[in-house]
Short mmCIF file of C-alpha atoms and ligand atoms in Angstrom, two decimals:
data_model
loop_
_atom_site.label_atom_id
_atom_site.label_comp_id
_atom_site.label_asym_id
_atom_site.label_seq_id
_atom_site.Cartn_x
_atom_site.Cartn_y
_atom_site.Cartn_z
CA MET S 1 -19.95 -22.71 -2.77
CA ARG S 2 -23.24 -22.44 -5.36
CA PRO S 3 -24.29 -18.14 -5.34
CA ARG S 4 -27.24 -19.42 -7.70
CA SER S 5 -28.63 -21.56 -4.89
CA SER S 6 -30.62 -18.63 -3.06
CA PRO S 7 -31.78 -20.15 0.73
CA PRO S 8 -35.14 -20.24 2.00
CA ARG S 9 -36.92 -17.13 1.24
CA SER S 10 -37.27 -14.18 4.14
CA SER S 11 -39.79 -13.28 5.67
CA ARG S 12 -39.15 -9.71 4.80
CA ALA S 13 -41.23 -8.12 1.59
CA PRO S 14 -39.08 -7.49 -0.75
CA ALA S 15 -39.29 -3.78 -2.11
CA ALA S 16 -41.90 -3.48 -4.24
CA PRO S 17 -40.68 -2.75 -7.94
CA ALA S 18 -42.89 0.20 -8.67
CA ALA S 19 -40.38 2.03 -6.97
CA LEU S 20 -38.12 1.63 -9.35
CA PRO S 21 -38.10 4.31 -12.57
CA GLU S 22 -39.12 2.61 -15.88
CA ALA S 23 -35.77 3.88 -17.36
CA ALA S 24 -32.52 4.49 -15.99
CA ARG S 25 -29.72 6.79 -17.65
CA ALA S 26 -26.63 5.66 -18.80
CA ALA S 27 -23.61 6.62 -20.03
CA VAL S 28 -23.48 4.30 -23.04
CA PHE S 29 -20.39 3.46 -25.03
CA GLU S 30 -20.83 3.89 -28.57
CA GLY S 31 -17.45 2.71 -29.80
CA PRO S 32 -13.52 3.92 -29.83
CA GLY S 33 -12.88 7.33 -30.13
CA ARG S 34 -16.59 8.25 -30.10
CA PRO S 35 -18.12 10.27 -27.62
CA PHE S 36 -20.31 8.93 -24.68
CA SER S 37 -23.80 9.03 -25.22
CA LEU S 38 -26.39 9.67 -22.26
CA ARG S 39 -29.47 7.39 -23.04
CA ALA S 40 -32.31 6.42 -20.79
CA LEU S 41 -32.38 2.48 -21.13
CA PRO S 42 -35.55 1.10 -19.79
CA LEU S 43 -35.21 -0.60 -16.79
CA GLU S 44 -36.75 -4.41 -16.81
CA ALA S 45 -37.87 -5.86 -13.86
CA PRO S 46 -35.38 -8.25 -11.50
CA ARG S 47 -34.92 -11.52 -12.83
CA PRO S 48 -35.63 -14.75 -10.50
CA GLY S 49 -32.67 -14.74 -7.71
CA GLY S 50 -31.37 -11.66 -9.19
CA ALA S 51 -31.71 -8.19 -8.15
CA ILE S 52 -31.39 -4.28 -9.42
CA VAL S 53 -28.56 -1.80 -7.64
CA ARG S 54 -28.79 1.56 -7.73
CA VAL S 55 -25.34 2.80 -7.96
CA THR S 56 -23.90 4.85 -5.81
CA MET S 57 -19.93 5.01 -7.08
CA ALA S 58 -18.24 3.17 -10.12
CA THR S 59 -14.54 3.57 -10.76
CA ILE S 60 -12.51 4.04 -14.23
CA CYS S 61 -10.57 0.79 -14.16
CA GLY S 62 -6.94 1.03 -16.68
CA SER S 63 -9.55 -1.89 -18.57
CA ASP S 64 -12.32 0.46 -19.10
CA VAL S 65 -9.51 3.17 -20.52
CA HIS S 66 -8.37 0.35 -23.17
CA SER S 67 -11.76 -0.39 -23.57
CA TRP S 68 -12.78 2.89 -24.16
CA MET S 69 -9.22 3.89 -26.05
CA GLY S 70 -9.97 0.67 -28.42
CA ARG S 71 -6.80 -1.44 -27.03
CA ARG S 72 -9.32 -4.27 -26.50
CA PRO S 73 -12.52 -5.13 -27.85
CA ASN S 74 -15.64 -4.52 -26.01
CA PRO S 75 -19.15 -4.44 -27.35
CA ALA S 76 -20.95 -0.86 -28.37
CA PRO S 77 -23.27 0.54 -27.59
CA GLY S 78 -22.62 -0.97 -23.87
CA ILE S 79 -22.09 -0.05 -20.89
CA LEU S 80 -18.68 0.11 -19.13
CA GLY S 81 -17.74 0.06 -15.62
CA HIS S 82 -17.42 -3.06 -13.69
CA GLU S 83 -15.44 -1.52 -10.37
CA MET S 84 -18.50 -0.23 -8.59
CA VAL S 85 -20.98 -0.16 -5.34
CA GLY S 86 -24.30 0.61 -4.77
CA VAL S 87 -27.44 -0.18 -2.93
CA VAL S 88 -30.04 -2.77 -3.62
CA ALA S 89 -33.21 -1.25 -4.93
CA ALA S 90 -35.45 -4.27 -6.19
CA LEU S 91 -35.00 -8.06 -5.73
CA GLY S 92 -36.11 -10.80 -8.18
CA ASP S 93 -38.53 -13.87 -6.71
CA PRO S 94 -36.62 -15.05 -4.96
CA PRO S 95 -34.23 -12.56 -3.50
CA PRO S 96 -30.64 -13.63 -4.12
CA ALA S 97 -28.24 -14.78 -1.01
CA ASP S 98 -25.17 -12.94 -0.33
CA LEU S 99 -21.79 -15.28 -0.12
CA GLU S 100 -22.81 -16.02 3.62
CA GLY S 101 -25.86 -17.90 2.16
CA ALA S 102 -28.35 -14.61 3.63
CA PRO S 103 -31.00 -13.28 1.97
CA LEU S 104 -30.33 -9.69 0.31
CA HIS S 105 -32.56 -6.54 1.30
CA ALA S 106 -33.45 -3.73 -0.29
CA GLY S 107 -31.54 -0.54 0.93
CA GLU S 108 -28.31 -2.72 1.49
CA ARG S 109 -25.16 -1.57 0.42
CA VAL S 110 -23.26 -4.13 -1.43
CA THR S 111 -20.33 -4.93 -3.55
CA TRP S 112 -20.47 -8.25 -5.94
CA SER S 113 -18.10 -9.72 -8.40
CA GLU S 114 -17.10 -8.08 -11.52
CA TYR S 115 -18.38 -11.28 -13.25
CA VAL S 116 -21.49 -14.02 -13.33
CA ALA S 117 -20.86 -17.34 -13.46
CA CYS S 118 -23.35 -20.48 -14.32
CA TRP S 119 -21.82 -22.85 -10.89
CA GLN S 120 -22.36 -25.44 -13.75
CA CYS S 121 -19.59 -25.92 -16.20
CA GLU S 122 -16.81 -27.98 -15.53
CA ARG S 123 -14.63 -25.21 -15.51
CA CYS S 124 -16.56 -23.33 -12.71
CA LEU S 125 -16.69 -27.04 -10.96
CA ARG S 126 -13.83 -29.11 -12.09
CA LEU S 127 -11.82 -26.42 -12.72
CA GLU S 128 -12.49 -24.30 -10.15
CA LEU S 129 -12.21 -21.14 -12.18
CA PRO S 130 -15.45 -19.38 -12.16
CA GLN S 131 -13.96 -16.67 -14.17
CA LYS S 132 -13.71 -18.71 -16.99
CA CYS S 133 -17.37 -20.66 -17.24
CA ARG S 134 -18.35 -21.26 -20.80
CA GLN S 135 -21.79 -19.13 -19.99
CA LEU S 136 -19.27 -16.14 -18.59
CA ARG S 137 -20.93 -12.84 -18.53
CA LYS S 138 -18.94 -9.65 -16.91
CA TYR S 139 -20.36 -6.10 -15.70
CA GLY S 140 -18.98 -3.54 -17.76
CA HIS S 141 -18.57 -5.86 -20.97
CA GLU S 142 -21.79 -6.31 -22.60
CA SER S 143 -23.86 -4.78 -25.30
CA ILE S 144 -26.93 -2.19 -23.84
CA ASP S 145 -28.82 -4.98 -26.49
CA ALA S 146 -28.65 -8.02 -24.69
CA PRO S 147 -31.02 -8.37 -22.07
CA PRO S 148 -31.57 -6.79 -19.23
CA GLY S 149 -29.12 -3.97 -20.84
CA LEU S 150 -27.87 -2.56 -17.78
CA LEU S 151 -25.29 -4.13 -16.72
CA GLY S 152 -22.41 -1.61 -16.17
CA GLY S 153 -21.46 0.63 -13.45
CA PHE S 154 -21.61 3.79 -15.59
CA ALA S 155 -25.28 4.02 -14.96
CA GLU S 156 -27.71 4.98 -12.77
CA TYR S 157 -28.92 1.16 -11.86
CA CYS S 158 -27.36 -2.25 -12.66
CA HIS S 159 -29.55 -5.50 -12.92
CA LEU S 160 -27.47 -7.80 -10.36
CA LEU S 161 -28.02 -11.26 -12.29
CA PRO S 162 -28.49 -14.44 -10.65
CA GLY S 163 -25.44 -16.49 -9.98
CA THR S 164 -22.91 -13.34 -9.17
CA PRO S 165 -21.55 -13.66 -6.00
CA VAL S 166 -22.46 -10.36 -3.52
CA LEU S 167 -21.68 -8.88 -0.39
CA ARG S 168 -23.03 -6.72 1.98
CA ILE S 169 -20.60 -3.89 2.65
CA PRO S 170 -20.52 -2.96 6.64
CA HIS S 171 -22.00 0.64 7.46
CA ALA S 172 -18.68 1.85 8.51
CA VAL S 173 -16.75 1.40 5.19
CA SER S 174 -17.69 4.02 3.12
CA ASP S 175 -18.04 3.74 -0.63
CA ALA S 176 -14.82 5.29 -1.48
CA ASP S 177 -12.89 2.50 0.64
CA ALA S 178 -14.67 -0.42 -1.05
CA VAL S 179 -15.60 0.52 -4.39
CA THR S 180 -12.21 -0.82 -5.57
CA VAL S 181 -12.76 -4.13 -3.66
CA ASN S 182 -14.68 -6.17 -6.74
CA CYS S 183 -11.83 -5.79 -9.49
CA ALA S 184 -8.44 -4.38 -7.80
CA GLY S 185 -8.73 -6.05 -4.05
CA ALA S 186 -10.22 -8.83 -5.40
CA THR S 187 -7.67 -9.66 -8.23
CA MET S 188 -5.03 -8.84 -5.35
CA ALA S 189 -6.16 -11.16 -3.18
CA ALA S 190 -6.12 -13.89 -5.89
CA VAL S 191 -2.83 -12.93 -6.73
CA VAL S 192 -0.91 -12.77 -3.13
CA GLU S 193 -2.20 -16.16 -2.33
CA ALA S 194 -0.82 -17.38 -5.80
CA ALA S 195 2.17 -15.21 -4.48
CA GLU S 196 2.29 -17.50 -1.99
CA VAL S 197 3.47 -14.76 -0.21
CA ALA S 198 4.91 -15.70 3.99
CA PRO S 199 5.98 -14.13 7.00
CA GLY S 200 9.21 -12.90 6.23
CA ASP S 201 9.29 -12.65 2.97
CA CYS S 202 10.58 -9.92 0.51
CA VAL S 203 8.09 -9.29 -2.20
CA VAL S 204 8.87 -6.65 -5.23
CA ILE S 205 5.94 -4.91 -6.63
CA GLN S 206 6.19 -3.60 -10.22
CA GLY S 207 3.38 -1.15 -10.92
CA LEU S 208 1.43 0.73 -8.29
CA GLY S 209 -1.46 1.46 -9.62
CA ALA S 210 -4.94 0.76 -7.28
CA LEU S 211 -3.82 -2.95 -7.96
CA GLY S 212 0.03 -2.84 -7.05
CA LEU S 213 -0.98 -0.61 -3.72
CA TRP S 214 -3.63 -3.27 -2.97
CA GLY S 215 -0.43 -5.79 -3.36
CA VAL S 216 1.61 -3.73 -1.21
CA ALA S 217 -1.23 -3.58 1.40
CA LEU S 218 -1.81 -7.31 0.85
CA ALA S 219 1.52 -8.34 1.00
CA ARG S 220 2.26 -6.43 3.92
CA ALA S 221 -0.65 -7.93 6.05
CA ALA S 222 0.47 -11.62 4.73
CA GLY S 223 3.73 -10.97 6.90
CA ALA S 224 6.11 -9.60 4.40
CA ARG S 225 9.08 -8.19 6.05
CA ALA S 226 10.03 -5.89 3.06
CA VAL S 227 7.87 -4.68 0.08
CA ILE S 228 9.62 -2.95 -2.75
CA GLY S 229 7.14 -1.43 -4.81
CA LEU S 230 8.57 0.03 -8.76
CA ASP S 231 6.81 2.28 -10.98
CA MET S 232 7.51 5.78 -13.05
CA VAL S 233 4.69 7.90 -11.52
CA GLU S 234 5.53 10.10 -8.83
CA GLU S 235 2.30 10.10 -7.06
CA ARG S 236 1.61 6.40 -7.12
CA LEU S 237 5.78 5.72 -5.23
CA ALA S 238 4.56 8.18 -2.58
CA MET S 239 0.85 6.26 -1.78
CA ALA S 240 2.55 2.81 -1.88
CA ARG S 241 4.91 4.13 1.15
CA ARG S 242 1.66 5.37 2.89
CA PHE S 243 0.13 1.66 2.21
CA GLY S 244 3.16 -0.34 3.68
CA ALA S 245 5.95 -0.61 1.03
CA ASP S 246 9.68 0.04 2.74
CA LEU S 247 11.27 1.09 -0.27
CA VAL S 248 9.93 2.50 -3.64
CA LEU S 249 12.08 3.17 -6.80
CA ARG S 250 10.95 4.76 -10.10
CA ALA S 251 11.53 2.22 -12.38
CA GLY S 252 14.24 2.94 -15.12
CA GLU S 253 15.88 4.60 -12.80
CA VAL S 254 18.34 2.22 -11.24
CA SER S 255 20.24 -0.15 -12.97
CA ALA S 256 19.44 -3.84 -12.81
CA ALA S 257 22.34 -4.78 -10.92
CA ARG S 258 21.54 -2.05 -8.35
CA LEU S 259 18.10 -3.18 -8.17
CA ARG S 260 19.50 -6.89 -7.52
CA GLU S 261 21.48 -5.34 -4.72
CA LEU S 262 18.88 -3.06 -3.05
CA VAL S 263 16.54 -6.51 -2.91
CA ALA S 264 18.94 -8.66 -1.40
CA GLU S 265 19.75 -6.35 0.98
CA ARG S 266 16.40 -6.12 2.37
CA SER S 267 15.69 -9.90 2.01
CA GLN S 268 16.93 -13.19 4.08
CA THR S 269 16.97 -15.04 1.55
CA GLY S 270 19.46 -13.33 -0.85
CA GLY S 271 16.80 -12.39 -3.29
CA ALA S 272 12.84 -11.55 -3.76
CA ASP S 273 10.88 -14.62 -2.29
CA ALA S 274 8.10 -13.40 -4.43
CA ALA S 275 7.81 -10.79 -7.58
CA ILE S 276 4.41 -9.43 -8.78
CA GLU S 277 3.66 -7.49 -11.94
CA THR S 278 1.05 -5.37 -12.31
CA ALA S 279 2.64 -2.73 -14.75
CA GLY S 280 1.12 -4.68 -17.85
CA VAL S 281 4.86 -3.89 -19.30
CA ALA S 282 5.96 -7.17 -20.95
CA THR S 283 9.09 -6.69 -19.77
CA ALA S 284 8.33 -6.38 -16.41
CA LEU S 285 8.33 -10.28 -16.72
CA ARG S 286 12.25 -10.18 -17.47
CA ASP S 287 13.53 -8.09 -15.16
CA GLY S 288 11.08 -9.14 -12.55
CA LEU S 289 12.77 -12.79 -12.72
CA ALA S 290 15.86 -11.60 -12.34
CA LEU S 291 15.51 -10.17 -8.97
CA LEU S 292 13.98 -13.35 -7.49
CA ARG S 293 15.91 -16.04 -5.59
CA PRO S 294 16.45 -19.32 -6.07
CA GLY S 295 12.86 -21.48 -5.99
CA GLY S 296 10.98 -17.95 -6.25
CA ARG S 297 7.60 -17.11 -7.46
CA TYR S 298 6.88 -14.74 -9.95
CA VAL S 299 3.10 -13.93 -10.60
CA THR S 300 1.72 -12.01 -13.49
CA ALA S 301 -1.81 -10.18 -13.64
CA GLY S 302 -1.57 -6.85 -15.19
CA LEU S 303 -0.33 -8.40 -18.73
CA VAL S 304 -4.03 -8.05 -19.78
CA LEU S 305 -4.14 -6.86 -23.15
CA PRO S 306 -3.52 -9.54 -26.25
CA ALA S 307 0.25 -9.17 -27.83
CA ALA S 308 2.62 -8.74 -24.92
CA PRO S 309 6.10 -10.74 -26.57
CA VAL S 310 8.52 -10.55 -24.52
CA GLU S 311 12.59 -12.12 -24.96
CA LEU S 312 13.71 -14.05 -21.73
CA ASP S 313 16.69 -16.26 -21.36
CA ALA S 314 14.36 -19.37 -20.06
CA SER S 315 17.08 -21.48 -18.79
CA LEU S 316 16.81 -18.76 -16.06
CA LEU S 317 13.29 -20.71 -14.97
CA VAL S 318 15.35 -23.93 -14.98
CA ARG S 319 18.15 -23.05 -13.34
CA GLY S 320 16.25 -20.80 -10.77
CA VAL S 321 13.85 -23.55 -9.93
CA LEU S 322 11.23 -20.83 -10.23
CA THR S 323 7.67 -20.34 -10.54
CA VAL S 324 5.58 -18.25 -12.78
CA ARG S 325 1.91 -18.03 -12.82
CA GLY S 326 -1.10 -15.44 -14.42
CA VAL S 327 -3.57 -14.72 -12.43
CA HIS S 328 -7.06 -13.04 -14.32
CA ASN S 329 -9.59 -12.03 -12.03
CA TYR S 330 -10.77 -14.04 -8.59
CA ARG S 331 -12.86 -17.03 -7.26
CA PRO S 332 -15.55 -15.27 -4.89
CA ARG S 333 -13.47 -16.06 -2.05
CA HIS S 334 -10.82 -13.66 -2.71
CA LEU S 335 -13.66 -11.28 -3.14
CA ALA S 336 -14.70 -11.59 0.53
CA GLN S 337 -10.97 -11.27 1.85
CA ALA S 338 -10.69 -8.02 0.21
CA LEU S 339 -13.86 -6.79 1.92
CA ASP S 340 -12.63 -8.01 5.07
CA PHE S 341 -9.76 -6.75 4.75
CA VAL S 342 -11.26 -3.41 4.08
CA ALA S 343 -13.28 -3.54 6.83
CA ARG S 344 -10.22 -3.84 9.29
CA SER S 345 -7.65 -1.87 7.52
CA ARG S 346 -9.50 1.53 6.75
CA ASP S 347 -8.79 2.80 9.45
CA ALA S 348 -4.94 2.08 9.11
CA LEU S 349 -4.27 2.19 5.80
CA PRO S 350 -5.78 5.53 2.71
CA LEU S 351 -7.88 3.33 1.46
CA ALA S 352 -10.25 5.83 0.33
CA GLU S 353 -7.30 7.93 -1.25
CA MET S 354 -7.43 5.40 -4.15
CA VAL S 355 -10.26 7.40 -5.42
CA GLY S 356 -9.07 10.97 -6.62
CA ARG S 357 -11.24 12.59 -8.93
CA ARG S 358 -14.98 12.48 -9.04
CA ALA S 359 -17.59 13.28 -11.71
CA PRO S 360 -21.44 12.43 -12.61
CA LEU S 361 -22.70 10.76 -15.64
CA ASP S 362 -22.54 13.48 -17.91
CA GLY S 363 -19.21 14.38 -17.11
CA ILE S 364 -18.02 10.94 -18.05
CA GLY S 365 -15.81 11.69 -21.11
CA GLU S 366 -13.59 14.49 -19.20
CA ALA S 367 -13.33 12.17 -16.52
CA PHE S 368 -12.72 9.32 -19.17
CA ALA S 369 -10.09 11.59 -20.75
CA HIS S 370 -8.95 12.35 -17.04
CA ALA S 371 -8.21 8.93 -15.84
CA ALA S 372 -6.43 8.19 -19.30
CA ALA S 373 -3.92 11.26 -18.87
CA HIS S 374 -3.20 11.13 -15.10
CA ARG S 375 -1.67 8.07 -14.15
CA GLY S 376 -2.23 8.37 -10.05
CA ALA S 377 -5.72 7.23 -8.47
CA ARG S 378 -8.72 6.43 -9.74
CA THR S 379 -11.27 8.52 -11.40
CA ALA S 380 -15.07 7.76 -9.99
CA ILE S 381 -18.67 8.52 -11.82
CA VAL S 382 -20.86 9.08 -8.94
CA PRO S 383 -23.78 8.63 -11.20
ZN1 ZN U 401 -11.03 -3.74 -13.66
ZN1 ZN U 402 -19.80 -22.42 -15.60
#
């Protein structure tokens, strides 16, 4: 799979770049603890093999909040936001192709990978880890001084760089249905794959934010007989039930021994076949390992902040014959799997309700404060 190589050009003429404004409004991240500034940034022509997308919705992901609060480094001035959807406004020459090899057209609604890889280095090709590419660039993680400047979701327009895996969004799928696909959704498609969830499994999910809710739904779709969700936030527990969790529990309110009993009652193998961490709390690793049956799998995806020490009895790994895996981001196929899941499940699951409050670009300061304080649904910016 080489998204960079475009198929022969479509006979349809690309949209005239002249239709684009010369500048686009962006909510610029000026550094932790400082207010966002609304700036008009020059809108450069789309790159060959790239495009320009008019952003129609971008959600505030947990990692955006971490950057805003200074818990992890992010270039400033920059544009945050990587979980987003939009409409193709202009195409480069040649235009980019989607993951099925078909060239994009102006006016099409798209979602795209949160990262751009070179598709040539050993990490891309030999290790099959494009998210760890030697030339990696990530949307929402760039300085506005790095050309072409507009590379984040919290702006009117975003460049789609050549090499970005991109997919068309089906007409029936709304922006709110699809907006979490390219971070939470695709990441959890990779996580559920890494957890090797199989029909009949009992799966524990620690943390029921957007990642956890996607995890509940995808584990169910993979055939899990029981999905048990843990979180501290009542609103999230209620949502997890609607996404298919059989049992939801307030983390910390049930003793470890009682939790093991509850898991064993719902399992055919005496414990959890797989446990998934999306809580971002290091001690969850120790607690989750204790719930696994012999030979069980543990996948951690939420511990993204540096310095997450945890003390555990490592002999549990050996004696339990356990597997522990870390998953960070995803491969292009997981993006396709997540979007396909949305298209097939949007009538059955309240996917659009993962998005709560919506704010315009100039309401971004309040939106971030809300997202940081309110640990329920995602907050969205509608530029
Ligand atoms: Zn994210
Ligand atoms: Zn690479």
